[in-house]
């Protein structure tokens, strides 16, 4: 965080001059180690807007993106032959490692049988019961991204309640769902800054309060005009914010009292365990969304409904005018997704794999915390299952407003590039590190050592 009265010269307790010096030195080392990548990417990739296939590839703090040659398990190798222990893992998309063997086998098998045909395959027969068993809700649909799944689930919520508004928590992340692109500024709801081409006041149909603030939530629901509260169990796409004891129980009580549905988005918190945070902590959502790793890296997502919501939606369907529902995309629920998802649910998302992930994540948490303490830095570490984040501010954080204030972009960028130069890749946007079933203790120890070395240079 930038300290008041210091002319923005300090982030996370480190002077801007020291941060700049580290970043410059590490940028030079990065370039020197990647002459082939620089030659191919230094002026951008031909034919792509902004020089990259997806605009956020330019958000990596490295001087240019890493051009990947191959990835396997928990490692990435670039075209210059640099090998990185991967703790980013596709920002959760490859949380179970790159190309898990059961998923790779399923993809090869399905590739010879057709990739999409708008009809189910035999793998689909197994997936419904697997989703019921894993996550608890009885009825499911398949989509391609968690953004789509959230959109569709919110349509159902509005349909069955007859209400227009939704409620989100400040600092939330639900993909690129328009209605969730709001924030609190000076205590007032506004559109998030930087939205491209947005011409609407998104706060007209969206209410927003701080996470962990049950009284504010109760007040916002009092008008009984909110169709659905959509939330992550833990705020993750900022500096991580854990729920206060009892907050989720209050959230469920208050939504039920107001006739409001509750949607739990587990796309990041699936790091908690085989059934996500929902199963581990006994949450009772009306709607449930999971994307990113559910098919082992093949683009896929799922959304589930309770019996009550499904029955209400069935009644709605019988009375609404005929026509397109606005839900569903042509390539969703294709047989490649079915094959990869079945393999992931049956053979990858196992209790044994999660136990390995949890064990090493605890080791990583302890090691990073010790390094921070050793160098007397005003930082802290947060963890939800196999997902670990270091935060360059004191903690724990209580809400999205505190998480935004804790963000130290220049400092975090310098640390990220320095870790890459020491053989470790972490997520570029929020200091996130994931432990996969393929991750080894040696890799965790290397990350702890690299982090301690960088922290020492800064401190």
Short mmCIF file of C-alpha atoms in Angstrom, two decimals:
data_model
loop_
_atom_site.label_atom_id
_atom_site.label_comp_id
_atom_site.label_asym_id
_atom_site.label_seq_id
_atom_site.Cartn_x
_atom_site.Cartn_y
_atom_site.Cartn_z
CA UNK A 1 0.00 0.00 0.00
CA UNK A 2 1.14 3.57 -0.57
CA UNK A 3 1.62 5.36 2.71
CA UNK A 4 -0.02 8.78 3.14
CA UNK A 5 2.29 11.75 3.35
CA UNK A 6 5.20 10.05 1.59
CA UNK A 7 4.55 11.42 -1.91
CA UNK A 8 3.81 7.85 -3.01
CA UNK A 9 7.39 6.78 -2.33
CA UNK A 10 6.60 3.63 -0.36
CA UNK A 11 4.69 0.44 -1.14
CA UNK A 12 4.42 -2.40 1.33
CA UNK A 13 7.04 -0.76 3.52
CA UNK A 14 9.59 -0.67 0.65
CA UNK A 15 10.79 2.56 -0.96
CA UNK A 16 9.91 3.17 -4.59
CA UNK A 17 13.60 3.64 -5.40
CA UNK A 18 14.44 0.16 -4.11
CA UNK A 19 11.48 -1.35 -5.94
CA UNK A 20 12.50 0.34 -9.21
CA UNK A 21 16.10 -0.78 -8.85
CA UNK A 22 15.07 -4.40 -8.29
CA UNK A 23 12.63 -4.35 -11.19
CA UNK A 24 15.19 -2.88 -13.59
CA UNK A 25 17.85 -5.41 -12.65
CA UNK A 26 15.42 -8.32 -12.88
CA UNK A 27 14.03 -7.13 -16.22
CA UNK A 28 17.55 -7.14 -17.67
CA UNK A 29 18.15 -10.65 -16.36
CA UNK A 30 14.82 -11.80 -17.82
CA UNK A 31 15.67 -10.46 -21.28
CA UNK A 32 19.17 -11.93 -21.22
CA UNK A 33 17.79 -15.39 -20.48
CA UNK A 34 15.21 -15.26 -23.31
CA UNK A 35 16.74 -14.06 -26.61
CA UNK A 36 14.48 -16.29 -28.73
CA UNK A 37 11.33 -15.15 -26.96
CA UNK A 38 12.35 -11.50 -27.24
CA UNK A 39 13.03 -11.87 -30.97
CA UNK A 40 9.59 -13.38 -31.52
CA UNK A 41 7.57 -11.30 -29.03
CA UNK A 42 9.54 -8.10 -28.48
CA UNK A 43 7.45 -6.23 -31.07
CA UNK A 44 4.24 -8.13 -30.43
CA UNK A 45 2.70 -11.08 -32.29
CA UNK A 46 1.72 -10.34 -35.88
CA UNK A 47 -1.97 -10.22 -36.63
CA UNK A 48 -3.18 -9.80 -33.05
CA UNK A 49 -4.75 -6.66 -31.59
CA UNK A 50 -2.25 -5.28 -29.11
CA UNK A 51 0.25 -7.90 -30.23
CA UNK A 52 -1.27 -10.71 -28.14
CA UNK A 53 -4.13 -13.24 -28.63
CA UNK A 54 -5.85 -12.11 -25.41
CA UNK A 55 -5.36 -8.60 -24.05
CA UNK A 56 -4.52 -9.67 -20.49
CA UNK A 57 -1.37 -11.40 -21.73
CA UNK A 58 0.17 -7.92 -21.68
CA UNK A 59 -0.68 -7.61 -17.98
CA UNK A 60 2.12 -9.99 -16.99
CA UNK A 61 4.81 -7.78 -15.39
CA UNK A 62 7.62 -9.43 -17.35
CA UNK A 63 9.14 -7.27 -20.13
CA UNK A 64 7.35 -9.49 -22.66
CA UNK A 65 5.24 -12.64 -22.27
CA UNK A 66 6.95 -15.97 -21.76
CA UNK A 67 6.61 -17.99 -24.98
CA UNK A 68 5.84 -21.51 -23.80
CA UNK A 69 7.24 -24.55 -25.57
CA UNK A 70 5.63 -27.18 -23.35
CA UNK A 71 4.11 -27.74 -19.93
CA UNK A 72 3.85 -30.94 -17.95
CA UNK A 73 2.79 -31.62 -14.39
CA UNK A 74 3.85 -28.56 -12.41
CA UNK A 75 6.51 -27.21 -14.76
CA UNK A 76 6.62 -24.95 -17.81
CA UNK A 77 9.49 -24.78 -20.29
CA UNK A 78 9.84 -21.79 -22.62
CA UNK A 79 11.31 -21.76 -26.13
CA UNK A 80 14.68 -20.64 -24.73
CA UNK A 81 14.83 -23.78 -22.59
CA UNK A 82 14.16 -22.04 -19.27
CA UNK A 83 12.31 -24.39 -16.90
CA UNK A 84 9.89 -22.86 -14.40
CA UNK A 85 8.21 -24.47 -11.43
CA UNK A 86 4.63 -23.43 -12.13
CA UNK A 87 2.54 -22.20 -9.21
CA UNK A 88 0.28 -20.10 -11.42
CA UNK A 89 -1.16 -23.15 -13.18
CA UNK A 90 -3.20 -21.12 -15.63
CA UNK A 91 -4.68 -19.04 -12.79
CA UNK A 92 -6.53 -22.18 -11.59
CA UNK A 93 -7.40 -23.57 -15.04
CA UNK A 94 -4.63 -26.16 -14.61
CA UNK A 95 -4.93 -26.45 -10.84
CA UNK A 96 -4.50 -30.22 -11.06
CA UNK A 97 -1.34 -29.91 -13.13
CA UNK A 98 -0.72 -29.61 -16.86
CA UNK A 99 -2.30 -32.43 -18.84
CA UNK A 100 -3.14 -34.87 -16.02
CA UNK A 101 -2.67 -38.37 -17.37
CA UNK A 102 -6.34 -39.44 -17.06
CA UNK A 103 -7.49 -36.27 -18.84
CA UNK A 104 -4.89 -36.62 -21.60
CA UNK A 105 -6.02 -40.21 -22.20
CA UNK A 106 -9.66 -39.13 -22.34
CA UNK A 107 -8.88 -36.35 -24.83
CA UNK A 108 -6.98 -38.76 -27.09
CA UNK A 109 -9.83 -41.25 -26.95
CA UNK A 110 -12.49 -38.66 -27.75
CA UNK A 111 -10.47 -36.93 -30.49
CA UNK A 112 -11.10 -39.88 -32.79
CA UNK A 113 -14.82 -39.92 -32.05
CA UNK A 114 -15.75 -36.33 -32.82
CA UNK A 115 -15.32 -33.06 -30.93
CA UNK A 116 -18.77 -31.49 -31.00
CA UNK A 117 -22.21 -32.56 -32.23
CA UNK A 118 -24.85 -30.99 -29.94
CA UNK A 119 -25.75 -34.41 -28.57
CA UNK A 120 -24.67 -36.26 -25.43
CA UNK A 121 -22.09 -39.03 -25.32
CA UNK A 122 -21.89 -41.94 -22.90
CA UNK A 123 -19.50 -39.90 -20.73
CA UNK A 124 -22.38 -37.50 -20.07
CA UNK A 125 -24.32 -40.33 -18.43
CA UNK A 126 -21.65 -40.57 -15.75
CA UNK A 127 -21.17 -36.86 -15.18
CA UNK A 128 -24.59 -36.00 -13.71
CA UNK A 129 -24.27 -38.47 -10.80
CA UNK A 130 -20.62 -37.46 -10.30
CA UNK A 131 -21.62 -33.79 -9.92
CA UNK A 132 -24.37 -34.73 -7.48
CA UNK A 133 -21.98 -36.82 -5.42
CA UNK A 134 -19.15 -34.27 -5.47
CA UNK A 135 -20.99 -31.03 -4.82
CA UNK A 136 -24.33 -31.97 -3.28
CA UNK A 137 -26.80 -30.21 -5.54
CA UNK A 138 -29.18 -32.50 -7.46
CA UNK A 139 -29.51 -30.91 -10.91
CA UNK A 140 -26.85 -29.57 -13.28
CA UNK A 141 -26.08 -27.89 -16.58
CA UNK A 142 -22.84 -27.62 -18.55
CA UNK A 143 -21.38 -24.39 -19.96
CA UNK A 144 -17.99 -23.44 -21.37
CA UNK A 145 -16.82 -20.75 -18.93
CA UNK A 146 -17.70 -19.80 -15.37
CA UNK A 147 -18.71 -16.39 -16.73
CA UNK A 148 -21.36 -18.11 -18.87
CA UNK A 149 -22.44 -20.34 -16.00
CA UNK A 150 -22.87 -17.34 -13.71
CA UNK A 151 -24.85 -15.48 -16.35
CA UNK A 152 -27.19 -18.41 -16.87
CA UNK A 153 -27.66 -19.05 -13.15
CA UNK A 154 -28.50 -15.38 -12.57
CA UNK A 155 -31.11 -15.57 -15.35
CA UNK A 156 -32.72 -18.49 -13.52
CA UNK A 157 -32.65 -16.55 -10.24
CA UNK A 158 -34.39 -13.57 -11.81
CA UNK A 159 -36.90 -15.79 -13.56
CA UNK A 160 -38.02 -17.67 -10.45
CA UNK A 161 -38.05 -14.70 -8.08
CA UNK A 162 -39.52 -12.10 -10.45
CA UNK A 163 -36.90 -9.69 -9.14
CA UNK A 164 -34.40 -7.71 -11.19
CA UNK A 165 -31.58 -6.86 -8.81
CA UNK A 166 -28.59 -8.88 -7.70
CA UNK A 167 -26.17 -8.24 -4.85
CA UNK A 168 -22.40 -8.61 -4.89
CA UNK A 169 -19.62 -7.99 -2.41
CA UNK A 170 -17.04 -5.28 -2.98
CA UNK A 171 -13.93 -6.81 -4.49
CA UNK A 172 -15.78 -9.83 -5.91
CA UNK A 173 -14.73 -11.80 -8.97
CA UNK A 174 -17.20 -13.65 -11.18
CA UNK A 175 -15.50 -13.53 -14.55
CA UNK A 176 -16.83 -10.90 -16.93
CA UNK A 177 -20.46 -10.93 -15.83
CA UNK A 178 -21.56 -7.34 -16.47
CA UNK A 179 -23.70 -6.92 -13.39
CA UNK A 180 -20.80 -7.77 -11.09
CA UNK A 181 -18.53 -5.05 -12.51
CA UNK A 182 -19.26 -2.60 -9.71
CA UNK A 183 -17.30 -1.39 -6.70
CA UNK A 184 -17.66 0.86 -3.69
CA UNK A 185 -15.95 4.25 -3.91
CA UNK A 186 -16.16 6.48 -0.85
CA UNK A 187 -18.98 4.24 0.34
CA UNK A 188 -21.05 4.63 -2.83
CA UNK A 189 -21.63 2.08 -5.61
CA UNK A 190 -20.09 2.93 -8.99
CA UNK A 191 -19.10 1.11 -12.16
CA UNK A 192 -15.62 -0.37 -11.93
CA UNK A 193 -13.03 1.83 -13.62
CA UNK A 194 -11.61 0.83 -16.98
CA UNK A 195 -14.64 -1.02 -18.41
CA UNK A 196 -14.40 -0.98 -22.20
CA UNK A 197 -17.44 0.25 -24.08
CA UNK A 198 -19.73 0.15 -21.05
CA UNK A 199 -22.59 2.64 -21.53
CA UNK A 200 -24.86 1.68 -18.64
CA UNK A 201 -24.98 2.49 -14.97
CA UNK A 202 -24.52 -1.06 -13.71
CA UNK A 203 -25.47 -0.04 -10.18
CA UNK A 204 -29.09 0.43 -11.28
CA UNK A 205 -29.69 -3.32 -11.05
CA UNK A 206 -26.83 -4.30 -8.72
CA UNK A 207 -26.44 -3.67 -5.02
CA UNK A 208 -23.01 -3.86 -3.43
CA UNK A 209 -21.85 -4.13 0.18
CA UNK A 210 -18.62 -5.08 1.88
CA UNK A 211 -17.80 -8.74 2.50
CA UNK A 212 -18.15 -9.78 6.17
CA UNK A 213 -20.60 -6.90 6.86
CA UNK A 214 -23.79 -8.71 7.89
CA UNK A 215 -25.66 -5.54 9.00
CA UNK A 216 -25.03 -3.87 5.63
CA UNK A 217 -26.16 -7.05 3.88
CA UNK A 218 -29.36 -7.17 5.94
CA UNK A 219 -30.12 -3.53 5.11
CA UNK A 220 -29.51 -4.09 1.40
CA UNK A 221 -31.87 -7.08 1.35
CA UNK A 222 -34.61 -5.37 3.36
CA UNK A 223 -36.44 -4.03 0.30
CA UNK A 224 -36.92 -7.61 -0.88
CA UNK A 225 -35.99 -6.64 -4.43
CA UNK A 226 -32.80 -8.73 -4.74
CA UNK A 227 -33.16 -11.89 -6.79
CA UNK A 228 -29.78 -13.35 -5.90
CA UNK A 229 -26.63 -12.79 -3.88
CA UNK A 230 -23.66 -14.03 -5.90
CA UNK A 231 -20.46 -14.56 -3.96
CA UNK A 232 -17.24 -16.47 -3.68
CA UNK A 233 -16.90 -18.18 -0.29
CA UNK A 234 -13.57 -16.33 0.02
CA UNK A 235 -12.66 -13.17 -1.88
CA UNK A 236 -9.82 -14.33 -4.11
CA UNK A 237 -9.19 -12.18 -7.16
CA UNK A 238 -7.82 -9.35 -5.06
CA UNK A 239 -5.75 -9.64 -1.94
CA UNK A 240 -7.42 -12.65 -0.31
CA UNK A 241 -10.16 -12.00 2.26
CA UNK A 242 -11.36 -14.90 4.42
CA UNK A 243 -14.88 -14.96 5.88
CA UNK A 244 -15.32 -14.02 9.52
CA UNK A 245 -16.55 -16.84 11.78
CA UNK A 246 -20.31 -17.09 11.36
CA UNK A 247 -20.50 -14.86 8.30
CA UNK A 248 -21.65 -17.59 5.92
CA UNK A 249 -24.32 -18.73 8.37
CA UNK A 250 -25.61 -15.15 8.55
CA UNK A 251 -25.48 -14.82 4.78
CA UNK A 252 -27.64 -17.92 4.38
CA UNK A 253 -30.07 -16.85 7.13
CA UNK A 254 -30.49 -13.34 5.74
CA UNK A 255 -30.98 -14.41 2.13
CA UNK A 256 -33.62 -16.94 3.12
CA UNK A 257 -35.43 -14.39 5.26
CA UNK A 258 -35.53 -11.97 2.33
CA UNK A 259 -36.63 -14.54 -0.25
CA UNK A 260 -33.31 -14.05 -2.05
CA UNK A 261 -31.42 -16.91 -3.69
CA UNK A 262 -27.77 -17.58 -2.89
CA UNK A 263 -25.26 -18.42 -5.63
CA UNK A 264 -21.86 -19.73 -4.53
CA UNK A 265 -19.13 -19.36 -7.16
CA UNK A 266 -16.39 -21.90 -6.41
CA UNK A 267 -14.25 -21.25 -9.47
CA UNK A 268 -11.24 -20.30 -7.33
CA UNK A 269 -12.14 -21.81 -3.95
CA UNK A 270 -12.33 -25.31 -5.44
CA UNK A 271 -8.77 -25.32 -4.05
CA UNK A 272 -10.37 -26.14 -0.67
CA UNK A 273 -11.21 -29.78 -1.29
CA UNK A 274 -12.96 -32.28 -3.61
CA UNK A 275 -16.36 -30.66 -3.00
CA UNK A 276 -15.03 -27.13 -2.79
CA UNK A 277 -15.47 -24.75 0.12
CA UNK A 278 -19.21 -25.50 -0.01
CA UNK A 279 -18.80 -29.16 0.92
CA UNK A 280 -15.92 -28.58 3.35
CA UNK A 281 -17.80 -25.98 5.39
CA UNK A 282 -21.38 -27.17 4.94
CA UNK A 283 -22.70 -24.23 2.91
CA UNK A 284 -26.20 -24.53 1.47
CA UNK A 285 -26.40 -22.59 -1.81
CA UNK A 286 -29.44 -22.48 -4.05
CA UNK A 287 -27.16 -22.20 -7.08
CA UNK A 288 -23.57 -23.34 -7.53
CA UNK A 289 -20.99 -22.48 -10.19
CA UNK A 290 -17.61 -24.05 -10.95
CA UNK A 291 -15.42 -23.35 -13.95
CA UNK A 292 -11.71 -23.35 -14.80
CA UNK A 293 -10.25 -26.72 -13.60
CA UNK A 294 -13.38 -28.88 -13.71
CA UNK A 295 -12.30 -30.50 -17.00
CA UNK A 296 -8.58 -30.58 -16.25
CA UNK A 297 -7.77 -27.60 -18.49
CA UNK A 298 -10.29 -28.13 -21.30
CA UNK A 299 -12.63 -25.10 -21.29
CA UNK A 300 -15.73 -26.16 -19.37
CA UNK A 301 -17.92 -25.13 -16.45
CA UNK A 302 -20.91 -26.43 -14.53
CA UNK A 303 -23.80 -24.85 -12.69
CA UNK A 304 -26.12 -26.59 -10.29
CA UNK A 305 -29.56 -25.95 -8.81
CA UNK A 306 -31.37 -27.07 -5.69
CA UNK A 307 -34.54 -29.13 -6.03
CA UNK A 308 -36.64 -26.12 -5.01
CA UNK A 309 -35.09 -23.75 -7.52
CA UNK A 310 -35.33 -26.35 -10.27
CA UNK A 311 -39.02 -26.90 -9.50
CA UNK A 312 -39.70 -23.17 -9.52
CA UNK A 313 -37.85 -22.80 -12.80
CA UNK A 314 -39.85 -25.67 -14.28
CA UNK A 315 -43.07 -23.87 -13.35
CA UNK A 316 -41.72 -20.68 -14.89
CA UNK A 317 -40.81 -22.50 -18.11
CA UNK A 318 -44.34 -23.86 -18.43
CA UNK A 319 -45.86 -20.40 -18.31
CA UNK A 320 -43.38 -18.17 -20.14
CA UNK A 321 -43.80 -17.30 -23.79
CA UNK A 322 -41.93 -19.58 -26.19
CA UNK A 323 -38.62 -18.49 -27.66
CA UNK A 324 -34.89 -18.43 -27.00
CA UNK A 325 -34.05 -18.38 -23.28
CA UNK A 326 -30.79 -16.45 -23.68
CA UNK A 327 -28.96 -19.33 -22.02
CA UNK A 328 -26.58 -21.73 -23.71
CA UNK A 329 -23.90 -21.61 -26.39
CA UNK A 330 -23.45 -23.96 -29.35
CA UNK A 331 -20.14 -25.42 -28.23
CA UNK A 332 -21.19 -25.98 -24.61
CA UNK A 333 -21.80 -29.56 -23.43
CA UNK A 334 -19.68 -31.03 -26.20
CA UNK A 335 -18.24 -34.56 -26.00
CA UNK A 336 -14.66 -33.36 -25.52
CA UNK A 337 -15.82 -31.55 -22.38
CA UNK A 338 -17.68 -34.64 -21.21
CA UNK A 339 -14.64 -36.87 -21.68
CA UNK A 340 -12.22 -34.49 -19.91
CA UNK A 341 -14.68 -33.69 -17.13
CA UNK A 342 -15.46 -37.30 -16.39
CA UNK A 343 -11.75 -38.11 -16.13
CA UNK A 344 -11.21 -35.11 -13.86
CA UNK A 345 -14.11 -35.87 -11.54
CA UNK A 346 -13.39 -39.61 -11.32
CA UNK A 347 -9.61 -39.80 -11.31
CA UNK A 348 -8.09 -36.37 -10.61
CA UNK A 349 -10.28 -34.59 -8.03
CA UNK A 350 -9.58 -37.29 -5.47
CA UNK A 351 -9.28 -37.15 -1.71
CA UNK A 352 -5.70 -38.39 -2.00
CA UNK A 353 -4.69 -35.65 -4.44
CA UNK A 354 -6.25 -32.97 -2.28
CA UNK A 355 -4.47 -34.30 0.80
CA UNK A 356 -1.14 -33.92 -1.04
CA UNK A 357 -2.08 -30.40 -2.15
CA UNK A 358 -3.16 -29.35 1.33
CA UNK A 359 -0.01 -30.72 2.94
CA UNK A 360 2.34 -28.84 0.63
CA UNK A 361 0.22 -25.67 0.73
CA UNK A 362 0.59 -25.62 4.52
CA UNK A 363 4.34 -26.00 4.04
CA UNK A 364 4.35 -23.10 1.57
CA UNK A 365 2.24 -20.93 3.87
CA UNK A 366 4.58 -21.56 6.81
CA UNK A 367 7.71 -20.95 4.74
CA UNK A 368 6.53 -17.66 3.27
CA UNK A 369 5.29 -16.49 6.66
CA UNK A 370 8.67 -17.29 8.21
CA UNK A 371 10.50 -15.35 5.49
CA UNK A 372 8.26 -12.33 6.02
CA UNK A 373 8.90 -12.47 9.76
CA UNK A 374 12.62 -12.97 9.31
CA UNK A 375 12.91 -9.80 7.25
CA UNK A 376 10.44 -7.88 9.43
CA UNK A 377 8.21 -6.94 6.52
CA UNK A 378 4.68 -5.60 7.12
CA UNK A 379 3.18 -8.36 4.96
CA UNK A 380 1.13 -11.49 5.59
CA UNK A 381 0.06 -14.77 3.96
CA UNK A 382 -3.49 -16.02 3.37
CA UNK A 383 -4.56 -19.49 2.31
CA UNK A 384 -7.66 -21.42 1.29
CA UNK A 385 -6.78 -25.06 0.81
CA UNK A 386 -4.18 -25.40 -1.94
CA UNK A 387 -4.37 -21.70 -2.82
CA UNK A 388 -1.82 -19.44 -1.10
CA UNK A 389 -1.26 -15.69 -1.48
CA UNK A 390 1.31 -13.34 -0.02
CA UNK A 391 -0.04 -9.86 0.57
CA UNK A 392 2.26 -6.85 0.85
CA UNK A 393 0.32 -5.31 3.74
CA UNK A 394 -0.58 -6.24 7.32
CA UNK A 395 -3.48 -8.62 7.77
CA UNK A 396 -5.77 -10.38 7.91
CA UNK A 397 -7.95 -8.25 5.63
CA UNK A 398 -11.63 -7.88 6.43
CA UNK A 399 -13.26 -6.80 3.17
CA UNK A 400 -12.80 -5.77 -0.45
CA UNK A 401 -12.04 -2.17 0.41
CA UNK A 402 -9.12 -3.23 2.58
CA UNK A 403 -8.00 -5.66 -0.14
CA UNK A 404 -7.91 -2.90 -2.74
CA UNK A 405 -5.91 -0.65 -0.42
CA UNK A 406 -3.44 -3.47 0.25
CA UNK A 407 -2.62 -3.93 -3.43
CA UNK A 408 0.96 -2.81 -4.18
CA UNK A 409 1.24 -3.09 -7.97
CA UNK A 410 4.81 -1.87 -8.52
CA UNK A 411 6.18 -3.92 -5.65
CA UNK A 412 4.28 -7.04 -6.66
CA UNK A 413 5.44 -6.71 -10.28
CA UNK A 414 9.07 -6.49 -9.19
CA UNK A 415 8.71 -9.56 -6.99
CA UNK A 416 7.02 -11.51 -9.76
CA UNK A 417 9.81 -10.95 -12.30
CA UNK A 418 12.44 -11.69 -9.65
CA UNK A 419 10.75 -15.01 -8.88
CA UNK A 420 10.65 -15.92 -12.58
CA UNK A 421 14.40 -15.29 -12.76
CA UNK A 422 14.80 -17.71 -9.86
CA UNK A 423 12.84 -20.43 -11.63
CA UNK A 424 9.36 -19.89 -10.21
CA UNK A 425 6.14 -18.69 -11.87
CA UNK A 426 3.23 -17.32 -9.83
CA UNK A 427 -0.03 -15.69 -10.94
CA UNK A 428 0.60 -12.16 -12.24
CA UNK A 429 -2.53 -10.47 -10.97
CA UNK A 430 -2.76 -11.15 -7.25
CA UNK A 431 0.34 -12.96 -5.95
CA UNK A 432 -1.53 -16.25 -6.06
CA UNK A 433 0.23 -19.62 -5.82
CA UNK A 434 -1.40 -23.00 -6.31
CA UNK A 435 -0.13 -26.41 -5.26
CA UNK A 436 -1.15 -29.21 -7.63
CA UNK A 437 -1.08 -33.00 -7.28
CA UNK A 438 2.08 -32.90 -9.43
CA UNK A 439 3.85 -30.30 -7.25
CA UNK A 440 6.76 -31.64 -5.19
CA UNK A 441 8.19 -30.63 -1.84
CA UNK A 442 11.37 -29.62 -3.66
CA UNK A 443 9.42 -27.16 -5.79
CA UNK A 444 7.72 -25.69 -2.73
CA UNK A 445 11.06 -25.30 -0.98
CA UNK A 446 12.54 -23.60 -4.05
CA UNK A 447 9.68 -21.10 -4.05
CA UNK A 448 10.16 -20.42 -0.35
CA UNK A 449 13.90 -19.94 -0.89
CA UNK A 450 13.40 -17.67 -3.90
CA UNK A 451 10.80 -15.59 -2.08
CA UNK A 452 13.10 -15.25 0.94
CA UNK A 453 15.96 -14.13 -1.30
CA UNK A 454 13.82 -11.47 -3.01
CA UNK A 455 12.36 -10.32 0.31
CA UNK A 456 15.85 -9.96 1.68
CA UNK A 457 16.92 -7.78 -1.24
CA UNK A 458 13.91 -5.55 -0.74
CA UNK A 459 14.18 -5.37 3.04
#
